[in-house]
Short mmCIF file of C-alpha atoms in Angstrom, two decimals:
data_model
loop_
_atom_site.label_atom_id
_atom_site.label_comp_id
_atom_site.label_asym_id
_atom_site.label_seq_id
_atom_site.Cartn_x
_atom_site.Cartn_y
_atom_site.Cartn_z
CA MET L 1 37.17 38.99 170.40
CA ASN L 2 36.77 37.47 173.89
CA LEU L 3 40.44 37.72 174.75
CA VAL L 4 43.33 39.99 173.42
CA LEU L 5 46.25 37.77 172.33
CA LEU L 6 49.70 39.36 173.03
CA ASP L 7 53.18 38.21 172.20
CA PRO L 8 55.41 37.29 175.22
CA ARG L 9 57.60 40.32 174.47
CA GLN L 10 54.51 42.56 175.04
CA THR L 11 54.11 41.16 178.46
CA ALA L 12 57.73 41.25 179.66
CA SER L 13 57.59 44.22 181.96
CA GLU L 14 55.00 44.92 184.64
CA ILE L 15 52.82 47.22 182.43
CA TRP L 16 51.68 45.41 179.28
CA SER L 17 50.68 47.30 176.15
CA ILE L 18 48.34 46.52 173.28
CA SER L 19 49.44 48.29 170.11
CA ALA L 20 48.24 46.13 167.18
CA LYS L 21 45.88 48.13 164.98
CA ARG L 22 43.24 45.42 164.61
CA GLN L 23 43.13 44.84 168.44
CA LEU L 24 43.00 48.67 169.23
CA GLU L 25 40.16 49.21 166.70
CA HIS L 26 38.18 46.44 168.03
CA LEU L 27 38.58 47.53 171.63
CA ARG L 28 37.70 51.09 170.85
CA THR L 29 34.76 50.37 168.48
CA HIS L 30 33.07 47.42 170.04
CA VAL L 31 34.21 47.44 173.73
CA ASP L 32 34.79 51.25 174.35
CA VAL L 33 37.52 50.44 176.89
CA GLN L 34 38.23 52.93 179.65
CA VAL L 35 40.87 53.01 182.31
CA GLY L 36 39.95 50.89 185.18
CA ASP L 37 38.03 48.31 183.05
CA THR L 38 39.14 44.63 183.19
CA LEU L 39 40.17 42.84 180.05
CA LYS L 40 40.88 39.20 179.37
CA VAL L 41 44.48 38.88 177.86
CA GLY L 42 46.32 35.74 176.68
CA VAL L 43 49.93 35.43 176.06
CA ARG L 44 50.63 33.54 172.86
CA GLU L 45 51.41 29.86 173.64
CA GLY L 46 51.25 30.74 177.34
CA LYS L 47 48.87 31.76 180.19
CA ARG L 48 45.77 33.76 180.27
CA TYR L 49 45.01 36.59 182.60
CA LEU L 50 42.43 38.97 183.83
CA THR L 51 44.05 42.39 183.42
CA GLN L 52 43.11 45.99 184.29
CA ILE L 53 43.49 48.87 181.99
CA VAL L 54 45.77 51.60 183.27
CA ASN L 55 46.20 53.92 180.28
CA VAL L 56 44.43 54.52 176.97
CA SER L 57 46.12 56.55 174.26
CA GLU L 58 45.89 56.80 170.42
CA GLN L 59 48.91 54.41 169.90
CA GLN L 60 48.15 51.96 172.74
CA ILE L 61 46.29 50.59 175.58
CA GLN L 62 48.36 49.73 178.70
CA LEU L 63 47.33 47.21 181.35
CA LYS L 64 48.52 45.19 184.27
CA ALA L 65 47.69 41.59 185.18
CA LEU L 66 45.26 41.06 188.01
CA HIS L 67 45.31 37.32 188.20
CA GLU L 68 45.77 34.20 186.13
CA GLU L 69 42.77 32.43 184.49
CA ALA L 70 42.42 28.88 183.11
CA VAL L 71 43.19 28.29 179.41
CA PRO L 72 40.37 26.17 178.06
CA ALA L 73 41.36 22.51 177.27
CA LYS L 74 41.87 21.38 173.68
CA LEU L 75 39.66 18.61 172.01
CA PRO L 76 42.18 15.68 171.66
CA VAL L 77 41.51 15.56 167.88
CA THR L 78 43.36 15.74 164.65
CA LEU L 79 41.24 17.17 161.89
CA ILE L 80 42.21 16.06 158.45
CA VAL L 81 40.29 18.01 155.79
CA ALA L 82 40.33 18.22 152.12
CA LEU L 83 41.46 21.71 151.23
CA PRO L 84 38.22 23.78 150.64
CA ARG L 85 37.67 26.90 148.60
CA PRO L 86 39.50 29.96 150.11
CA LYS L 87 36.35 31.51 151.54
CA VAL L 88 35.46 28.37 153.34
CA LEU L 89 39.00 27.70 154.45
CA ARG L 90 39.14 30.85 156.53
CA ARG L 91 35.97 29.94 158.41
CA LEU L 92 37.15 26.33 158.80
CA ILE L 93 40.36 27.44 160.38
CA MET L 94 38.77 29.88 162.61
CA ASP L 95 35.97 27.60 163.83
CA SER L 96 38.36 24.53 164.21
CA VAL L 97 40.61 26.77 166.32
CA THR L 98 37.63 28.13 168.35
CA LEU L 99 36.27 24.60 169.07
CA GLY L 100 39.78 23.53 170.20
CA VAL L 101 41.14 21.23 167.60
CA GLU L 102 44.74 20.10 168.48
CA LYS L 103 46.01 19.62 165.10
CA ILE L 104 44.73 20.49 161.59
CA ILE L 105 45.91 18.82 158.41
CA LEU L 106 44.84 20.22 155.05
CA LEU L 107 45.02 17.57 152.34
CA HIS L 108 44.61 17.39 148.69
CA SER L 109 42.03 15.14 147.10
CA TYR L 110 40.68 14.51 143.60
CA ARG L 111 37.84 16.90 143.97
CA VAL L 112 39.92 19.66 145.38
CA ASP L 113 40.46 22.26 142.68
CA LYS L 114 44.30 22.63 142.29
CA SER L 115 43.98 26.44 142.24
CA TYR L 116 42.94 26.27 145.93
CA TRP L 117 46.55 25.58 146.79
CA GLN L 118 47.54 29.01 145.28
CA THR L 119 45.21 31.03 147.53
CA PRO L 120 46.97 33.81 149.55
CA PHE L 121 44.84 32.76 152.53
CA LEU L 122 47.23 29.73 152.91
CA GLN L 123 49.93 32.31 153.76
CA GLN L 124 47.62 34.09 156.27
CA LEU L 125 46.52 31.06 158.25
CA SER L 126 48.14 32.38 161.50
CA HIS L 127 45.88 35.47 161.27
CA TYR L 128 42.81 33.19 161.25
CA VAL L 129 44.24 31.09 163.95
CA ASP L 130 44.60 34.25 166.04
CA LEU L 131 40.95 35.18 165.28
CA GLY L 132 39.88 31.67 166.35
CA LEU L 133 41.96 31.83 169.60
CA GLU L 134 40.60 35.19 170.52
CA GLN L 135 37.05 34.15 169.90
CA ALA L 136 37.48 31.07 172.14
CA GLY L 137 39.55 32.72 174.80
CA ASP L 138 42.53 30.27 174.05
CA THR L 139 46.12 31.00 173.82
CA ILE L 140 47.67 27.80 172.23
CA ALA L 141 47.56 27.60 168.44
CA PRO L 142 47.03 24.15 166.90
CA GLN L 143 49.63 22.61 164.73
CA ILE L 144 48.69 23.04 160.88
CA GLN L 145 50.11 20.87 158.21
CA LEU L 146 49.63 20.94 154.47
CA HIS L 147 49.79 17.82 152.39
CA LYS L 148 49.50 18.28 148.63
CA ARG L 149 49.63 14.58 147.73
CA PHE L 150 46.84 12.35 148.87
CA LYS L 151 48.32 8.88 148.18
CA PRO L 152 51.69 9.36 149.93
CA PHE L 153 50.01 11.05 152.93
CA VAL L 154 47.46 8.28 153.33
CA GLU L 155 49.89 5.42 152.85
CA ASP L 156 52.94 6.80 154.64
CA VAL L 157 51.85 9.49 157.08
CA LEU L 158 48.32 8.54 158.19
CA PRO L 159 49.27 5.05 159.46
CA THR L 160 51.75 6.57 161.79
CA LEU L 161 49.08 8.80 163.31
CA ILE L 162 46.49 6.08 163.91
CA THR L 163 46.84 4.01 167.19
CA ALA L 164 44.58 1.73 169.13
CA ASP L 165 43.86 4.58 171.35
CA ARG L 166 43.58 7.10 168.56
CA PRO L 167 41.16 5.74 165.80
CA ALA L 168 40.43 7.51 162.51
CA PHE L 169 36.96 8.14 161.30
CA VAL L 170 36.26 9.20 157.72
CA ALA L 171 32.72 10.79 157.24
CA HIS L 172 31.25 8.84 154.31
CA PRO L 173 27.48 8.98 153.27
CA TYR L 174 27.22 5.43 151.84
CA VAL L 175 27.98 3.17 154.91
CA THR L 176 25.61 1.88 157.58
CA GLU L 177 27.91 2.30 160.60
CA ALA L 178 27.15 5.65 162.32
CA MET L 179 29.87 8.08 163.59
CA PRO L 180 30.20 7.26 167.28
CA VAL L 181 28.75 9.45 169.96
CA ALA L 182 30.57 11.02 173.01
CA ILE L 183 33.62 9.02 172.77
CA ASP L 184 35.75 11.59 174.63
CA HIS L 185 39.15 10.08 173.72
CA PRO L 186 41.64 11.05 171.20
CA CYS L 187 40.69 10.43 167.52
CA ILE L 188 41.24 11.58 163.98
CA VAL L 189 38.46 13.06 161.90
CA ILE L 190 38.69 13.04 158.25
CA ILE L 191 36.30 15.14 156.07
CA GLY L 192 36.28 15.08 152.31
CA PRO L 193 35.90 17.90 149.80
CA GLU L 194 32.64 19.31 148.36
CA GLY L 195 31.22 16.32 146.40
CA GLY L 196 32.97 13.88 148.62
CA PHE L 197 36.06 11.65 148.39
CA ILE L 198 36.05 9.50 145.26
CA PRO L 199 35.60 5.77 145.88
CA TYR L 200 39.41 5.14 145.25
CA GLU L 201 40.22 7.56 148.03
CA VAL L 202 37.72 6.14 150.48
CA ASP L 203 39.02 2.61 149.76
CA LEU L 204 42.68 3.79 150.28
CA LEU L 205 41.65 5.50 153.56
CA ILE L 206 39.95 2.34 154.75
CA LYS L 207 42.93 0.19 153.66
CA ASN L 208 45.21 2.43 155.79
CA GLY L 209 43.28 2.03 158.88
CA CYS L 210 40.35 4.39 158.85
CA GLN L 211 36.82 3.55 159.71
CA ALA L 212 34.17 4.88 157.43
CA VAL L 213 31.24 6.22 159.30
CA SER L 214 27.98 7.91 158.37
CA LEU L 215 26.47 11.13 159.59
CA GLY L 216 22.99 10.39 158.35
CA ASN L 217 21.42 11.12 155.05
CA ARG L 218 21.60 14.87 155.01
CA ILE L 219 24.48 16.31 152.96
CA ILE L 220 26.07 18.97 155.23
CA ARG L 221 28.61 21.48 154.06
CA THR L 222 32.20 21.14 155.13
CA GLU L 223 32.21 24.25 157.42
CA THR L 224 28.94 23.10 159.00
CA VAL L 225 29.83 19.42 159.49
CA ILE L 226 33.01 20.14 161.49
CA PRO L 227 31.26 21.71 164.54
CA TYR L 228 28.45 19.10 164.04
CA VAL L 229 30.93 16.14 164.31
CA PHE L 230 32.78 17.69 167.34
CA GLY L 231 29.60 18.30 169.17
CA ARG L 232 28.86 14.64 168.60
CA LEU L 233 32.23 13.16 169.58
CA PHE L 234 33.02 15.21 172.66
CA THR L 235 31.04 16.06 175.77
CA LEU L 236 33.17 19.15 176.86
CA MET S 1 22.86 21.90 145.32
CA ASN S 2 22.26 18.14 146.00
CA LEU S 3 18.68 18.24 144.97
CA VAL S 4 16.67 20.49 142.67
CA LEU S 5 13.55 21.86 144.44
CA LEU S 6 10.60 22.39 142.18
CA ASP S 7 7.13 23.75 142.78
CA PRO S 8 4.22 21.17 142.44
CA ARG S 9 2.98 23.02 139.37
CA GLN S 10 6.26 22.24 137.61
CA THR S 11 5.69 18.49 138.17
CA ALA S 12 2.01 18.28 137.17
CA SER S 13 2.53 16.56 133.80
CA GLU S 14 4.55 13.50 132.96
CA ILE S 15 7.52 15.59 131.80
CA TRP S 16 8.84 18.00 134.37
CA SER S 17 10.84 21.11 133.74
CA ILE S 18 13.48 23.19 135.57
CA SER S 19 13.33 26.76 134.40
CA ALA S 20 14.67 28.90 137.22
CA LYS S 21 17.75 30.85 136.26
CA ARG S 22 19.66 29.97 139.57
CA GLN S 23 19.00 26.31 139.11
CA LEU S 24 19.73 26.26 135.44
CA GLU S 25 23.06 28.12 135.91
CA HIS S 26 24.11 25.73 138.64
CA LEU S 27 23.21 22.62 136.72
CA ARG S 28 25.11 23.87 133.68
CA THR S 29 28.18 25.26 135.35
CA HIS S 30 28.84 22.82 138.26
CA VAL S 31 27.08 19.63 137.16
CA ASP S 32 27.29 19.89 133.25
CA VAL S 33 24.03 18.02 132.81
CA GLN S 34 23.42 15.97 129.66
CA VAL S 35 20.41 14.06 128.34
CA GLY S 36 20.21 10.69 129.93
CA ASP S 37 21.95 11.81 133.23
CA THR S 38 20.01 11.17 136.39
CA LEU S 39 19.14 14.12 138.80
CA LYS S 40 17.62 14.30 142.30
CA VAL S 41 14.59 16.40 142.31
CA GLY S 42 12.28 17.35 145.26
CA VAL S 43 8.78 18.66 145.14
CA ARG S 44 8.42 21.53 147.49
CA GLU S 45 6.54 20.28 150.64
CA GLY S 46 6.22 16.90 148.90
CA LYS S 47 8.17 13.93 147.74
CA ARG S 48 11.69 13.43 146.33
CA TYR S 49 12.63 11.54 143.22
CA LEU S 50 15.47 10.30 141.16
CA THR S 51 14.75 11.64 137.68
CA GLN S 52 16.30 11.26 134.30
CA ILE S 53 16.91 14.20 131.99
CA VAL S 54 15.11 14.03 128.62
CA ASN S 55 15.90 17.35 127.10
CA VAL S 56 18.36 20.28 127.64
CA SER S 57 17.66 23.79 126.04
CA GLU S 58 18.68 27.26 126.71
CA GLN S 59 15.47 27.94 128.68
CA GLN S 60 14.80 24.78 130.49
CA ILE S 61 15.93 21.27 131.43
CA GLN S 62 13.24 18.59 130.98
CA LEU S 63 13.08 15.38 133.01
CA LYS S 64 10.87 12.45 134.05
CA ALA S 65 10.69 10.71 137.31
CA LEU S 66 12.40 7.33 137.70
CA HIS S 67 11.48 6.46 141.21
CA GLU S 68 10.65 7.96 144.58
CA GLU S 69 13.43 8.47 147.22
CA ALA S 70 13.18 8.98 150.97
CA VAL S 71 12.97 12.55 152.27
CA PRO S 72 15.44 12.85 155.20
CA ALA S 73 13.74 13.12 158.63
CA LYS S 74 13.79 16.28 160.50
CA LEU S 75 15.46 16.91 163.97
CA PRO S 76 12.60 17.27 166.48
CA VAL S 77 13.89 20.59 167.54
CA THR S 78 12.66 24.21 167.83
CA LEU S 79 15.56 26.59 167.54
CA ILE S 80 15.05 29.98 169.21
CA VAL S 81 17.79 32.41 168.35
CA ALA S 82 18.48 35.99 169.10
CA LEU S 83 18.47 37.71 165.62
CA PRO S 84 22.12 37.83 164.53
CA ARG S 85 23.72 40.41 162.17
CA PRO S 86 22.40 39.98 158.55
CA LYS S 87 25.50 38.14 157.10
CA VAL S 88 25.25 35.67 159.98
CA LEU S 89 21.41 35.31 159.62
CA ARG S 90 21.79 33.93 156.04
CA ARG S 91 24.23 31.21 157.15
CA LEU S 92 22.21 30.41 160.21
CA ILE S 93 19.04 29.88 158.21
CA MET S 94 20.72 27.80 155.54
CA ASP S 95 22.59 25.66 158.16
CA SER S 96 19.65 25.15 160.37
CA VAL S 97 17.57 24.12 157.39
CA THR S 98 20.37 21.73 156.12
CA LEU S 99 20.68 20.12 159.54
CA GLY S 100 16.87 19.61 159.65
CA VAL S 101 15.49 22.01 162.24
CA GLU S 102 11.70 21.71 162.36
CA LYS S 103 10.99 25.21 163.43
CA ILE S 104 13.12 28.44 163.81
CA ILE S 105 12.13 31.37 166.02
CA LEU S 106 14.15 34.65 165.63
CA LEU S 107 13.83 36.67 168.77
CA HIS S 108 14.84 40.24 169.86
CA SER S 109 17.09 40.62 172.82
CA TYR S 110 18.82 43.42 174.66
CA ARG S 111 22.14 42.83 172.79
CA VAL S 112 20.44 42.56 169.28
CA ASP S 113 20.98 45.78 167.32
CA LYS S 114 17.52 47.16 166.34
CA SER S 115 18.74 47.80 162.87
CA TYR S 116 19.04 44.04 162.34
CA TRP S 117 15.22 43.97 162.05
CA GLN S 118 15.34 46.18 159.06
CA THR S 119 17.66 43.93 156.98
CA PRO S 120 16.23 43.07 153.55
CA PHE S 121 17.43 39.37 154.24
CA LEU S 122 14.38 39.05 156.51
CA GLN S 123 12.19 39.46 153.36
CA GLN S 124 14.38 36.82 151.58
CA LEU S 125 14.40 34.06 154.20
CA SER S 126 12.51 31.66 151.83
CA HIS S 127 15.47 31.94 149.39
CA TYR S 128 17.94 30.67 152.10
CA VAL S 129 15.50 28.04 153.10
CA ASP S 130 15.58 26.80 149.55
CA LEU S 131 19.35 26.72 149.51
CA GLY S 132 19.39 24.87 152.78
CA LEU S 133 16.81 22.28 151.49
CA GLU S 134 18.70 21.82 148.26
CA GLN S 135 22.05 21.29 150.16
CA ALA S 136 20.50 18.67 152.52
CA GLY S 137 18.36 16.89 149.94
CA ASP S 138 15.24 17.85 151.82
CA THR S 139 11.82 19.14 150.55
CA ILE S 140 9.98 20.36 153.72
CA ALA S 141 10.67 23.91 154.78
CA PRO S 142 10.74 24.55 158.54
CA GLN S 143 8.36 27.05 160.14
CA ILE S 144 9.99 30.45 160.76
CA GLN S 145 8.59 32.94 163.12
CA LEU S 146 9.76 36.41 164.10
CA HIS S 147 9.26 37.80 167.58
CA LYS S 148 10.38 41.48 168.09
CA ARG S 149 9.63 41.67 171.75
CA PHE S 150 11.51 39.48 174.11
CA LYS S 151 9.39 39.69 177.27
CA PRO S 152 5.98 38.89 175.75
CA PHE S 153 7.40 36.08 173.85
CA VAL S 154 9.15 34.52 176.84
CA GLU S 155 6.19 35.02 179.20
CA ASP S 156 3.32 34.27 176.96
CA VAL S 157 4.52 32.15 173.95
CA LEU S 158 7.49 30.12 175.18
CA PRO S 159 5.52 28.44 178.12
CA THR S 160 3.09 27.11 175.64
CA LEU S 161 5.88 25.38 173.58
CA ILE S 162 7.55 23.72 176.61
CA THR S 163 6.13 20.35 177.84
CA ALA S 164 7.39 17.56 180.00
CA ASP S 165 8.33 15.75 176.61
CA ARG S 166 9.88 18.89 174.99
CA PRO S 167 12.23 20.63 177.47
CA ALA S 168 13.92 23.98 176.67
CA PHE S 169 17.65 24.42 176.99
CA VAL S 170 19.26 27.91 176.89
CA ALA S 171 23.06 27.83 176.29
CA HIS S 172 24.68 29.92 179.08
CA PRO S 173 28.39 30.00 179.94
CA TYR S 174 28.06 30.55 183.72
CA VAL S 175 26.25 27.43 184.90
CA THR S 176 27.80 24.15 185.95
CA GLU S 177 25.14 21.80 184.40
CA ALA S 178 26.21 20.66 180.95
CA MET S 179 23.96 20.69 177.90
CA PRO S 180 22.81 17.01 177.69
CA VAL S 181 24.16 14.54 175.11
CA ALA S 182 22.36 12.34 172.62
CA ILE S 183 18.83 12.93 174.05
CA ASP S 184 17.27 12.08 170.73
CA HIS S 185 13.76 13.44 171.87
CA PRO S 186 11.95 16.75 171.05
CA CYS S 187 13.45 19.86 172.57
CA ILE S 188 13.74 23.55 172.40
CA VAL S 189 17.21 25.07 171.98
CA ILE S 190 17.73 28.80 172.83
CA ILE S 191 20.85 30.62 171.59
CA GLY S 192 21.65 34.15 172.67
CA PRO S 193 23.04 37.11 170.72
CA GLU S 194 26.78 37.96 170.32
CA GLY S 195 27.78 38.98 173.92
CA GLY S 196 25.07 36.72 175.22
CA PHE S 197 21.69 37.26 176.86
CA ILE S 198 21.74 39.73 179.88
CA PRO S 199 21.24 38.36 183.30
CA TYR S 200 17.58 39.74 183.32
CA GLU S 201 16.83 37.79 180.23
CA VAL S 202 18.37 34.53 181.45
CA ASP S 203 16.52 34.82 184.68
CA LEU S 204 13.25 35.45 182.72
CA LEU S 205 13.84 32.36 180.55
CA ILE S 206 14.56 30.15 183.64
CA LYS S 207 11.59 31.54 185.44
CA ASN S 208 9.46 30.62 182.43
CA GLY S 209 10.49 26.99 182.22
CA CYS S 210 14.05 26.87 180.59
CA GLN S 211 17.14 25.00 181.84
CA ALA S 212 20.30 27.00 181.61
CA VAL S 213 23.07 24.53 180.46
CA SER S 214 26.74 25.06 179.72
CA LEU S 215 28.62 24.26 176.49
CA GLY S 216 32.01 24.39 178.17
CA ASN S 217 34.39 27.33 178.61
CA ARG S 218 35.16 28.20 175.01
CA ILE S 219 33.08 31.03 173.49
CA ILE S 220 31.76 29.86 170.19
CA ARG S 221 30.03 32.04 167.59
CA THR S 222 26.27 31.75 167.08
CA GLU S 223 26.65 30.20 163.51
CA THR S 224 29.16 27.67 164.84
CA VAL S 225 27.37 26.75 168.09
CA ILE S 226 24.20 25.64 166.17
CA PRO S 227 25.66 22.57 164.42
CA TYR S 228 27.79 21.95 167.50
CA VAL S 229 24.65 21.72 169.66
CA PHE S 230 22.71 19.58 167.22
CA GLY S 231 25.57 17.22 166.82
CA ARG S 232 25.60 16.91 170.59
CA LEU S 233 21.88 16.40 171.13
CA PHE S 234 20.89 14.10 168.24
CA THR S 235 22.47 10.83 167.02
CA LEU S 236 20.96 10.89 163.59
#
């Protein structure tokens, strides 16, 4: 936690207060906060501040804003990813948020186990978004959408997202064209499930405007390939 | 598992056999192997083959080589990383191996909890190396070294690793120079612990030949920053 995320209503008066159990526990155990210490605080969907702690009690930590700080910029990227298994999903959401992805679309695909759509984690995505924001020092949650049908999404929704200024790249091992490097402009990145998209799916993606690009001949796990791709595409 | 890693002695005769419980279970549960199927097999520290299954029994799976395949190239990088907590260590080793890191050095640092050096995972690194190789389709394990004393390592060992053709970059949030992009030549990457290196450590690294470079103003977890950095530095 490199920033404490508060709701706007917690920062309405001059003295702000942290009262969420998770945040209090972290601040007590890992940071050992004391009156007078400074603390980075973000207002959900708002600004970010350096604050100073004015009171520490069992139930809450009270603070006042010292000055505003810059909220880190987002990566201009929409990440479309085949829904992974629940354990991977949590990490994928946290890491994508930490890295600054603007929009995340979780998509069904032939090799996605249907049971993955039943995981309770899908009801708790906002919790993992919070963890990702607090890790990064960010305050703005990405949009997250779920699409449980591959074909209607790829044929009807995806073409409305792709523009000349916002190309879509699908990572695919069996093509010669490499994923571009340091493009630093908006784009859509599409990552398949464990085992990859089936040929029908790759063909449908290409037919609907995506470029299939290779990431070399190592097979990298979904949760690892996401930071790898963003490190490649964006130069901060 | 995108390749089954065997010891050279398992491939000495014309018919090879897989008998390790972990590999048998994976092949039965996730791949449902049958006689006649092809299977990618790597010989530890050796070549990689496409093979065909000739016999499946309770105790073993037998196969014969069809033809040799290319082993993926390594990234020409030495990764020096402050020893993370045990859970992160496993992932870090697996991911670094999957991504093709040539050499990994686990280093002590002020913010590394001394108890981390007692974790049983440090005795099982070769297991996580195997998992990383089998994920990537690689056969060649990286070198792994442990250095429990920061100062002697940085003053005496690190300078012998840095050359004009192999610069060392330490990721550090408070510098203006950005981590380079797409250098595609040998280098050393140094990643600090959770909370970062302390100023004394960063100063000692710089004094001993490292360049402090920034990765932007988002704070990224160790296990996420590693693929992010390699995606940035290398273009396959």
